[in-house]
XYZ file of C-alpha atoms in Angstrom:
574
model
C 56.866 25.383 -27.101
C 53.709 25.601 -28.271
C 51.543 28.477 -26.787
C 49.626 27.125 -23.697
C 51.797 24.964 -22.468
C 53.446 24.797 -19.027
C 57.225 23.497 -18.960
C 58.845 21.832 -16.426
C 61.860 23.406 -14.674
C 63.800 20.419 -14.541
C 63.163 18.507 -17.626
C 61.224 19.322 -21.401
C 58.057 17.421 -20.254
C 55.041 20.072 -20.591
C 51.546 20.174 -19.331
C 48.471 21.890 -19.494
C 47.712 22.490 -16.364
C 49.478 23.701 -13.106
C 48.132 20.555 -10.790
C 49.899 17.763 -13.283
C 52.925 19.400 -13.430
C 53.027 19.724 -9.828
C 52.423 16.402 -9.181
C 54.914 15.439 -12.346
C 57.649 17.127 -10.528
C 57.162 15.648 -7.155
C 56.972 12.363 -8.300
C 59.392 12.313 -10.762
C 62.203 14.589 -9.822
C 60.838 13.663 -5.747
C 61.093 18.556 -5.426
C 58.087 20.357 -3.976
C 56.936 22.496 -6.434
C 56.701 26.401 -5.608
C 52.787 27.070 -5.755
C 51.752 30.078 -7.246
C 50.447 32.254 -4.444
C 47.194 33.694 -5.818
C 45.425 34.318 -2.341
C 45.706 38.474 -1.760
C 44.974 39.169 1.909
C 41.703 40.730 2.306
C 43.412 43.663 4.417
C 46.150 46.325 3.195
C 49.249 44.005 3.875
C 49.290 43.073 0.329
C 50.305 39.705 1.385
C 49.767 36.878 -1.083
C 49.332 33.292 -0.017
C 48.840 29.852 -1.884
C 46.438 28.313 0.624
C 43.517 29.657 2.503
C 45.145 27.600 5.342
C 48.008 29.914 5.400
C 46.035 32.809 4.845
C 44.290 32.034 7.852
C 47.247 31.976 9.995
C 48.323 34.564 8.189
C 45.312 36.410 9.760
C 44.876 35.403 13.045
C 48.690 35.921 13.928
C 49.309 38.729 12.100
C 46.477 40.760 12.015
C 44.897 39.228 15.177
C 41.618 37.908 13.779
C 39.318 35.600 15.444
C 38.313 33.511 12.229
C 35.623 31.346 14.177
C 34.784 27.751 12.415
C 32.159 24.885 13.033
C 32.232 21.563 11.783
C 29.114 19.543 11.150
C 27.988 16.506 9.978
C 25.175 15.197 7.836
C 23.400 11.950 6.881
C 24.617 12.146 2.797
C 25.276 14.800 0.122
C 21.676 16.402 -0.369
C 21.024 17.151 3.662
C 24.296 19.597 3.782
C 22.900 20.936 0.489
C 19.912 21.610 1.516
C 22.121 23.248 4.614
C 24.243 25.210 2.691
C 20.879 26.751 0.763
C 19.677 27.834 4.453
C 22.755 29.331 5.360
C 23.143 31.511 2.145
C 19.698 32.731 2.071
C 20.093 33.764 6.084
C 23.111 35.308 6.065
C 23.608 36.735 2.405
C 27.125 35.364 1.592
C 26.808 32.429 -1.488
C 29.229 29.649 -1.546
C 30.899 28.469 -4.563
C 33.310 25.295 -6.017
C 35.983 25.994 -8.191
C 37.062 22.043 -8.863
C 34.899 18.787 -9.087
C 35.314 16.830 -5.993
C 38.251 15.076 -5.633
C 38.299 11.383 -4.588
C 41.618 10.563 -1.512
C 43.062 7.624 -0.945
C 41.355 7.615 2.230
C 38.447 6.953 1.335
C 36.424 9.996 1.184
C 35.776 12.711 -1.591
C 36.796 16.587 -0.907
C 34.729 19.722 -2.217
C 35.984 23.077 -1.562
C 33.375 25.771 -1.533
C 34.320 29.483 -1.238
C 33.161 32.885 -0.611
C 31.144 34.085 -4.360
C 32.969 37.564 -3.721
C 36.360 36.064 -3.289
C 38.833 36.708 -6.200
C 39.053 38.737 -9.378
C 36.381 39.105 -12.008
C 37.226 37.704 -14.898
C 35.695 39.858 -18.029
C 35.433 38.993 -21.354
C 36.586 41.933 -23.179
C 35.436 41.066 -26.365
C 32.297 41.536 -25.264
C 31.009 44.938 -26.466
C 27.733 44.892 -26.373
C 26.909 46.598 -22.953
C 30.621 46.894 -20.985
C 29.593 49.565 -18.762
C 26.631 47.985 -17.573
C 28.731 44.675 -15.651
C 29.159 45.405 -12.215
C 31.532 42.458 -10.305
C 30.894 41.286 -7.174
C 34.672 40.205 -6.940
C 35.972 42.449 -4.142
C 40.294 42.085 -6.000
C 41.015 39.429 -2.655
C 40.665 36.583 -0.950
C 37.545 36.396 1.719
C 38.420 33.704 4.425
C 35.117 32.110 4.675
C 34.884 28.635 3.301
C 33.574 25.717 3.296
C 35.564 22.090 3.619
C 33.351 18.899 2.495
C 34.059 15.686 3.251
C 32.083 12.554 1.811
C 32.496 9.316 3.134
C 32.670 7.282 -0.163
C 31.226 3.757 2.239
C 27.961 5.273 3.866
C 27.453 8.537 1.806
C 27.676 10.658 5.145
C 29.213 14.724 4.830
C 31.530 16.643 7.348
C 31.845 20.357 6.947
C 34.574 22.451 8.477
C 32.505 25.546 7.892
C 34.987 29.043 8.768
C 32.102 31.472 8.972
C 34.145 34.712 9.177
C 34.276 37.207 6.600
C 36.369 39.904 5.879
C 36.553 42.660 3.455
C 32.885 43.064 2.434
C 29.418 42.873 3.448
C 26.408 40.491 2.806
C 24.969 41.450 -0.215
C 22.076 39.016 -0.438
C 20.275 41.609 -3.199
C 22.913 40.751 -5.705
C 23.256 36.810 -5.057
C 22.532 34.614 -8.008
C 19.362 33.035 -8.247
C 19.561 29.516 -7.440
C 19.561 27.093 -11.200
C 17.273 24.653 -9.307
C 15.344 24.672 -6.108
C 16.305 21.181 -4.384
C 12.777 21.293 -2.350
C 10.936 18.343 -2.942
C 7.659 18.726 -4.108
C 4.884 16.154 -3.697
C 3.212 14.858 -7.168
C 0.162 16.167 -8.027
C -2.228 13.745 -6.989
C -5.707 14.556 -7.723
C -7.737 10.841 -7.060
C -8.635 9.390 -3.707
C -5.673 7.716 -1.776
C -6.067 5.798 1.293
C -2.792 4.235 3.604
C -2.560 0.981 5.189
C -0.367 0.494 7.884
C -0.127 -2.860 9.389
C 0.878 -2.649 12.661
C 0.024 -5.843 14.689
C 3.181 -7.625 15.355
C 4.978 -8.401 18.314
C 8.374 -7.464 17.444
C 10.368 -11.046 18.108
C 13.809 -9.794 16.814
C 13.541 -6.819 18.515
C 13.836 -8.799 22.127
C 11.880 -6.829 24.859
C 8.644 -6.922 26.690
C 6.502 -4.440 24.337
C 5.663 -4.410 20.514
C 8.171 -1.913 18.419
C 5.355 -0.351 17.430
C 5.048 1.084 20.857
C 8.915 1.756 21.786
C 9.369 5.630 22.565
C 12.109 7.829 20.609
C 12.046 10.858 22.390
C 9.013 10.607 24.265
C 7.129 9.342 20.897
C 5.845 6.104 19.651
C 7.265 4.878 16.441
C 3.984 4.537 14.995
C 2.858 7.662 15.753
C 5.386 9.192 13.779
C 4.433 7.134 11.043
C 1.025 7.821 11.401
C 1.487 11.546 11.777
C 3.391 11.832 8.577
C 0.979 10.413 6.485
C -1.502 12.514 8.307
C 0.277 15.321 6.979
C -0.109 14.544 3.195
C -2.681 16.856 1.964
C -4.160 14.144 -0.425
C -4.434 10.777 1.337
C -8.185 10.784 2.960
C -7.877 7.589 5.559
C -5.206 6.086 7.345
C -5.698 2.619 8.307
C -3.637 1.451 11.363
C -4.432 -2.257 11.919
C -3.394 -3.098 15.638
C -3.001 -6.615 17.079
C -6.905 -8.416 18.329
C -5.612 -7.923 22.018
C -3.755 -4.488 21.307
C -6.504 -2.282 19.400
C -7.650 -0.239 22.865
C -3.848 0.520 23.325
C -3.080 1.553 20.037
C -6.185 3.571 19.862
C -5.285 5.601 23.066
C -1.780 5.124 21.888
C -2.342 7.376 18.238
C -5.003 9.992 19.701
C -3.039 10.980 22.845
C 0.271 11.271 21.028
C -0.503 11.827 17.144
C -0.524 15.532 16.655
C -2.830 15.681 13.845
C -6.443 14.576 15.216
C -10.404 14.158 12.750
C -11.268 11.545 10.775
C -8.901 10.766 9.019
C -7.162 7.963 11.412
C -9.374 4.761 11.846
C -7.976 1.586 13.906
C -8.829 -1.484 13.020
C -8.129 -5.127 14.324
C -5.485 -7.364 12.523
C -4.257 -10.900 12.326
C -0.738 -12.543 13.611
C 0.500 -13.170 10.018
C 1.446 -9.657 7.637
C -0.952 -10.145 4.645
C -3.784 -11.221 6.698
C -3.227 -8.228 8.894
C -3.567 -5.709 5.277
C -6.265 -7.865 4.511
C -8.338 -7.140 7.417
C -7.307 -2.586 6.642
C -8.581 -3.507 3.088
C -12.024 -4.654 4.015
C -11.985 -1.728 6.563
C -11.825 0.722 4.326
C -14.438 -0.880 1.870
C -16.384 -0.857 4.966
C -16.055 2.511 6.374
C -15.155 4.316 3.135
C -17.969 6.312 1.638
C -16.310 5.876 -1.928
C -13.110 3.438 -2.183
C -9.988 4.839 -2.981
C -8.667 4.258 -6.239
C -5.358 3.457 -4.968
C -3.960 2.476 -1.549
C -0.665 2.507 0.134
C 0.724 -0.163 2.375
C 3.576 1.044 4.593
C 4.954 -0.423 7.677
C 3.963 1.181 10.550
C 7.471 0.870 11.936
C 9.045 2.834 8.935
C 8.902 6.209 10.117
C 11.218 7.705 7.266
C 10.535 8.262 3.802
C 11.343 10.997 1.548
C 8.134 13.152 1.265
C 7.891 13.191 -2.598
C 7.913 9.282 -2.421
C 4.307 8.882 -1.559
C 3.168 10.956 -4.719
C 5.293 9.389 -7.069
C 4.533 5.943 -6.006
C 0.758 6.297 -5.843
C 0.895 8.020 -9.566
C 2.885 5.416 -10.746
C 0.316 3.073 -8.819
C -2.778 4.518 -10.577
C -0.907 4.324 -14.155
C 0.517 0.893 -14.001
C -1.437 -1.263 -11.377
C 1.703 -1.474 -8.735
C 4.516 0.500 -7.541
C 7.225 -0.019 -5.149
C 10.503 1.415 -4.221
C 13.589 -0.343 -4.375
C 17.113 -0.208 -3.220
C 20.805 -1.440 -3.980
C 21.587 -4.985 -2.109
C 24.097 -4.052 0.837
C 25.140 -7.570 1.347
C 25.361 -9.787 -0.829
C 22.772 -12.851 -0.770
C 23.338 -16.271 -0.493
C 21.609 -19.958 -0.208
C 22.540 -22.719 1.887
C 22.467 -26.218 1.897
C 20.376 -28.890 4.078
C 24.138 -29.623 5.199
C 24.849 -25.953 6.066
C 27.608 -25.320 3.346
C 26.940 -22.649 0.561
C 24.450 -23.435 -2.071
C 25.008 -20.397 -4.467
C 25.212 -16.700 -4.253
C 23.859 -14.299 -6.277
C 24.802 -11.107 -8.042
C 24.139 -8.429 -6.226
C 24.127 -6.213 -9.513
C 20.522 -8.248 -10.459
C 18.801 -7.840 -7.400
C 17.444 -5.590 -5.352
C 15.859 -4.708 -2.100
C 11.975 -4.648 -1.792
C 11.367 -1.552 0.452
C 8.550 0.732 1.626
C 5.856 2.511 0.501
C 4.051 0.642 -2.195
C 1.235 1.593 -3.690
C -1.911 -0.612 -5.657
C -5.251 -0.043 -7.666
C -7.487 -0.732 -4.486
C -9.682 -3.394 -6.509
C -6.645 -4.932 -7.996
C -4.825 -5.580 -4.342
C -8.228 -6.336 -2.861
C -8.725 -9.175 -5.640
C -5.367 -10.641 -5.152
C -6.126 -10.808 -1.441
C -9.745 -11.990 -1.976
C -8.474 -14.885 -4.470
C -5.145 -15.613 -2.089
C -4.313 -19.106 -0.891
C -3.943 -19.666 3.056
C -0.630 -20.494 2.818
C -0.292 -17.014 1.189
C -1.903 -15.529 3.529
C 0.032 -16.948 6.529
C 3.442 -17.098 5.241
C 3.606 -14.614 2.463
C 5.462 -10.931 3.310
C 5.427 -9.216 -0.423
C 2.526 -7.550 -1.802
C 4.259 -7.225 -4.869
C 4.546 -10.660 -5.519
C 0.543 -11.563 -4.498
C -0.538 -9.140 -7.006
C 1.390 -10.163 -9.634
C 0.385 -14.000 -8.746
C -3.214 -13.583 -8.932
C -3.780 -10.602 -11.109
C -0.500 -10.948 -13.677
C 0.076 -7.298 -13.092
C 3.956 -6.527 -12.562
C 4.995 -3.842 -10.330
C 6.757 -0.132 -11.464
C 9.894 -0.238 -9.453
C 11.134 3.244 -8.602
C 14.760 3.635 -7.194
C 15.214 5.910 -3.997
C 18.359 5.741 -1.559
C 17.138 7.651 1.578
C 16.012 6.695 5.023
C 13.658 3.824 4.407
C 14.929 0.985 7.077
C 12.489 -0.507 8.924
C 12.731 -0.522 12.517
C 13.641 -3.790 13.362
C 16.649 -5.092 15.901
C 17.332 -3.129 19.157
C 20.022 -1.368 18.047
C 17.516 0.712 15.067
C 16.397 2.476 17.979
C 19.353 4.265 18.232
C 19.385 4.636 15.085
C 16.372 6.045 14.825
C 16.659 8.712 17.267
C 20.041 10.108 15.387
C 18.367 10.468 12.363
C 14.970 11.999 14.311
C 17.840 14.679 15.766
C 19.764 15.018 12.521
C 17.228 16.405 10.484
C 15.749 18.591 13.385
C 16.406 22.163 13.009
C 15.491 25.476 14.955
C 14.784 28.880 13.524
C 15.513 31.498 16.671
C 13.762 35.010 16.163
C 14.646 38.369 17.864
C 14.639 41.783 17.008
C 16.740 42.552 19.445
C 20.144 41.160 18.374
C 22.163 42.380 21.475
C 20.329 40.498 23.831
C 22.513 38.303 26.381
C 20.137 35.688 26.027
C 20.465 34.828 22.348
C 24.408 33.430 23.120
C 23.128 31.161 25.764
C 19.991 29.863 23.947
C 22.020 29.379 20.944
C 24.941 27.146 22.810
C 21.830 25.163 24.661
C 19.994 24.318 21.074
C 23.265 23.244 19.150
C 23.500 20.976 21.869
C 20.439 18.836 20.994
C 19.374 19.775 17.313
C 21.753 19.953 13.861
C 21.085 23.031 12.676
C 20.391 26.534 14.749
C 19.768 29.733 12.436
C 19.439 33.478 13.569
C 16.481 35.232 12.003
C 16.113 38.533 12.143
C 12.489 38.737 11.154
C 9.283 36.397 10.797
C 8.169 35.823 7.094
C 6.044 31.910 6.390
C 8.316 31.250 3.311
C 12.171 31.244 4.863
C 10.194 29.638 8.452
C 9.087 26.608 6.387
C 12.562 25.718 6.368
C 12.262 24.927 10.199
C 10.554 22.439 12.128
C 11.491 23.921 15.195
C 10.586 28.178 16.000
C 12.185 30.297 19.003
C 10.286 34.170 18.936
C 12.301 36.355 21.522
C 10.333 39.525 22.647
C 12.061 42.078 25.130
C 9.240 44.764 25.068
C 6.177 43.404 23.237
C 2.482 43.147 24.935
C 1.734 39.544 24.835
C -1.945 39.959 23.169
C -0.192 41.563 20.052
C 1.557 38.201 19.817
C -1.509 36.361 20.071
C -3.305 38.435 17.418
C -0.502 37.692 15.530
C -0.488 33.964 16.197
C -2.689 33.245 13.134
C 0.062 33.729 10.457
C 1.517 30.761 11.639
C -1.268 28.521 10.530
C 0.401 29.202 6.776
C 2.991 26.809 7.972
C 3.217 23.804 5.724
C 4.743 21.432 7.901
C 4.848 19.930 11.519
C 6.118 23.108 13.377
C 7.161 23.659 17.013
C 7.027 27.198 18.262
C 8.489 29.040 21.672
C 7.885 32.466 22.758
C 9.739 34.220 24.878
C 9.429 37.088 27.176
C 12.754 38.472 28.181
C 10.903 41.114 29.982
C 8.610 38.848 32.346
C 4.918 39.006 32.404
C 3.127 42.238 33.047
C 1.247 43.127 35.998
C -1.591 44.885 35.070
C -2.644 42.052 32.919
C -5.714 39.722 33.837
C -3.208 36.229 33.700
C -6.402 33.967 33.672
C -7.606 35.816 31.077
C -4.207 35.518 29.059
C -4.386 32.373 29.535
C -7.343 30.956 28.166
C -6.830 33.021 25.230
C -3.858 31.387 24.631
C -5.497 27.842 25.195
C -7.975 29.029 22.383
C -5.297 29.918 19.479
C -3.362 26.660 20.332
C -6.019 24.874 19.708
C -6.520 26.705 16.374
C -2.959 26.018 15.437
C -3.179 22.364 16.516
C -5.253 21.256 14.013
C -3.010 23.088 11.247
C -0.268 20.745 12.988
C 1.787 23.986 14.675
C 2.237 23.510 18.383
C 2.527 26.302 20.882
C 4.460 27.207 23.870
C 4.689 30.369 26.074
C 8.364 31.105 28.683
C 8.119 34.081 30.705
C 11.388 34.903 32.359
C 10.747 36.334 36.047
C 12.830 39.574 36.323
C 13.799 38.648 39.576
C 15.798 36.357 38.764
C 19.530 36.877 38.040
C 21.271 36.628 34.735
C 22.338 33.188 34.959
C 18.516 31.998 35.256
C 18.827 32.660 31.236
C 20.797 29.172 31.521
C 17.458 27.362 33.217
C 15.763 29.388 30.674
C 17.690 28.378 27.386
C 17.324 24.713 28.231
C 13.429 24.834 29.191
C 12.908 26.461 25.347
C 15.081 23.301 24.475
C 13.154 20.589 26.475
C 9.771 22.306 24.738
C 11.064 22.170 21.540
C 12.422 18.133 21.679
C 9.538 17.102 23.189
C 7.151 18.918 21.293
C 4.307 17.398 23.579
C 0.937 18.384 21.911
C -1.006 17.857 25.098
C 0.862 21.012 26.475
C 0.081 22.843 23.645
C -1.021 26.440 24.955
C 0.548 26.201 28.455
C 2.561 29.216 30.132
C 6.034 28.664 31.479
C 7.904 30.667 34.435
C 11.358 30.397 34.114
């Protein structure tokens, strides 16, 4: 037999690999197949095991072990990535796949990711050139912790059985291997004027109830102030155009500045039309009229399309400035079909040729403006795709860029739900304390993974590793509340939308002036609004007994969800 090769027991077939002739001999000769137990038991048992299912039982029964697990679930592939960076950088332990994923009959693909200091090192002997200076960071066993993925192969969503326990070393997060690639998304570097319209003036029809979507709350919010307050946040766009209905404009002006956290000059309403295009007509000549140089290209975005990847807006408005027109596009779900006069099928098409017309897209300003300017009424009032009027009446054809994330536009009743699940999946807290023994952190912990996705433990405050979270818990036990103020002003490095709680295990002291406290508090949240970071402070009253940490844990969580920027700066007793 030639060297290599793996012969079955029962019959002269051979293989190359362990997994065929497993599956050769239990289809075939209908025997389970012995596996080779490779799994050492991270103890001194010397226990060997074939599965890190059975060395689990193996150590809670055995050697008592409390091997505690989570399972969580994420929108698609690149949110529990982005996950699984998080949790190796907090907690030091680096997860790694030893097999491609492997696609089930039920309809879902399994990844198997595993401790990085699980197994033996495998050294290449041959190697002469500096043996003594390898150091492994293979500890001879098997660590329990892993990680079980599970992709939905329909709707691209991910469910982790995470075992978090290890056993048999420490973190080590000096020695983990620097990442190959970071997966944060960085926005193109756009260095021309960029200006957003966001036509916003319709009455919502299919959505069936009394008040525009535009206006419909998701936790406590107005869809289009989440749209507006993301584009706020783009560091390169200089106006935002909402265009309200004629009979809506006061509303949606009290609407955007009493609930958009960002506030200057940068927002400007203006009044629209019934119809779409006449309604980014009307932001067009608004910004030629308020604009004290046009932009060189403009955005149109829904202003009921509160999710977009953040690198989307630079790409498309580079790809605007180099080609005319840009839009994003995604795969045909359903497939499309015409009808009759008689109400029997026409045709269908292929869904393979087409594609869906989506949100952002991004123009020349003078090139969209002339298509508008030169635009037939019956454009005007029946029209829906910018795309299309541009290329009509200025020949330009649009760059189509590809994207597959959350760009739905609210529409039917049931997006609000929608809506709010995604708002809460990608929500995530960062919780703070020096003081790691604290009977608090349990019960604020428990309260938060209640409401948002992910909660991390972090033992110290540093802008890089906090940027990661939209959502900031900073426990003090013993800490003079002015130092934390003075020390407020670090978080203004944040480089996103940023919620932030601090609490005072040990109540507030005495012998401090609290009016005093208090409008110097008001003053650095006011500072911090306008870098988008809002600000919250919870004193727990001593008084009270230990169960008041309960009340406590789900105030910090109300604060957080909310994330009301009108209470920006107030004091809590809890």
């Amino acid at each position: 037999m030639a060297e290599g090769l793996i012969q079955c027991s029962l019959c002269p077939k051979t293989y190359t690999m362990n997994k065929n002739l497993y599956q050769h001999m239990r289809k075939v000769h209908n025997v389970k197949p012995q596996m080779k137990k490779k799994l050492r038991c991270p103890l001194d048992c010397e226990e060997n095991f074939s599965s890190h299912k059975d060395l689990r039982k193996h150590l809670e029964t055995l050697h008592k072990y409390v091997l505690e697990h989570v399972v969580h679930e994420f929108m698609n592939f690149d949110a529990f990535e982005e996950w699984k960076d998080d949790i190796e950088e907090t907690s030091g332990h680096k997860y790694v796949s030893s097999s491609s994923e492997k696609i089930l009959q039920t309809g879902e693909g399994k990844t198997y990711f595993f401790c990085h200091r699980s197994g033996v090192s495998k050294v290449d002997t041959t190697d002469q050139k500096s043996p003594k200076r390898y150091v492994s960071l293979k500890i001879g066993k098997e660590c329990p912790s892993s990680m079980e993925v599970a992709r939905s192969l329909s709707d691209g969503t991910v469910k982790v059985t995470f075992w978090k326990t290890h056993i048999g070393h420490k973190p080590e997060p000096k020695y983990a291997s620097p990442r190959k690639k970071s997966r944060t998304k960085k926005l193109e570097k756009v260095d021309f004027n960029v200006c957003v319209v966001l036509p916003a003036a319709g009455i919502g029809e299919r959505m069936g109830l009394e008040i525009p979507k535009q206006y419909i709350s998701i936790h406590q919010k107005p869809i289009i102030c989440y749209t507006v307050d993301a584009f706020l946040r783009v560091p390169f766009i200089r106006k935002v155009v909402v265009v309200a209905a004629p009979n809506s404009v006061d509303l949606m002006l009290q609407t955007v500045t009493e609930m958009c956290t960002l506030e200057g000059d940068k927002l400007l309403i203006t009044e629209g039309a019934g119809a779409r295009h006449q309604s980014i007509k009307s932001g067009l000549v608004a910004l030629k009229s308020y604009c004290e140089s046009l932009p060189e290209v403009v955005i149109i975005h829904d202003g009921v399309r509160p999710f977009f990847p953040n690198d989307i807006i630079g790409k498309v408005a580079c790809a605007a400035k180099e080609h005319g027109a840009a839009g994003v596009t995604n795969p045909l779900i359903s497939t499309v079909i015409s009808v009759d006069n008689k109400g029997f099928l026409d045709t269908s098409l292929d869904r393979n040729q087409f594609r869906a017309s989506e949100m952002p897209q991004a123009f020349q300003f003078d090139l969209l403006f002339k298509a508008y300017e030169e635009s037939s009424t019956n454009d005007l009032e029946n029209g829906t795709e910018c795309l299309q009027l541009v290329q009509k009446y200025t020949n330009v054809k649009a760059k189509l860029l590809p994207v597959s994330s959350h760009l739905w536009k609210v529409t039917h009743h049931k997006d609000i739900y929608t809506a709010a699940a995604v708002l809460k999946e990608t929500q995530t807290v960062a919780v703070i304390s020096k003081e790691s023994t604290s009977e608090f952190i349990p019960i604020l912990k428990k309260s938060l993974a209640n409401l948002f996705k992910t909660v991390h433990a972090v033992g110290k405050f540093s802008v890089p590793t906090l940027n990661k979270f939209s959502n900031i818990v900073q426990m003090y036990e013993r800490e003079n509340p002015y130092n934390v103020i003075e020390k407020m002003s670090s978080f203004q490095k944040l480089n996103q939308q940023t919620s932030i709680v601090h609490v005072f295990l040990n109540g507030f002291d005495s012998t401090i002036n609290f009016l005093e406290f208090q409008k110097q508090v008001k003053i650095c949240a006011k500072v911090l609004k306008l870098a988008n970071v809002l600000v919250y402070f919870v004193f727990h009253e001593e008084t009270d007994p230990t169960n008041s940490f309960e009340e406590m844990a789900d105030m910090v969580k109300s604060l957080l969800f909310d994330s009301n920027p009108h209470i920006s700066g107030s004091i809590f007793f809890s």
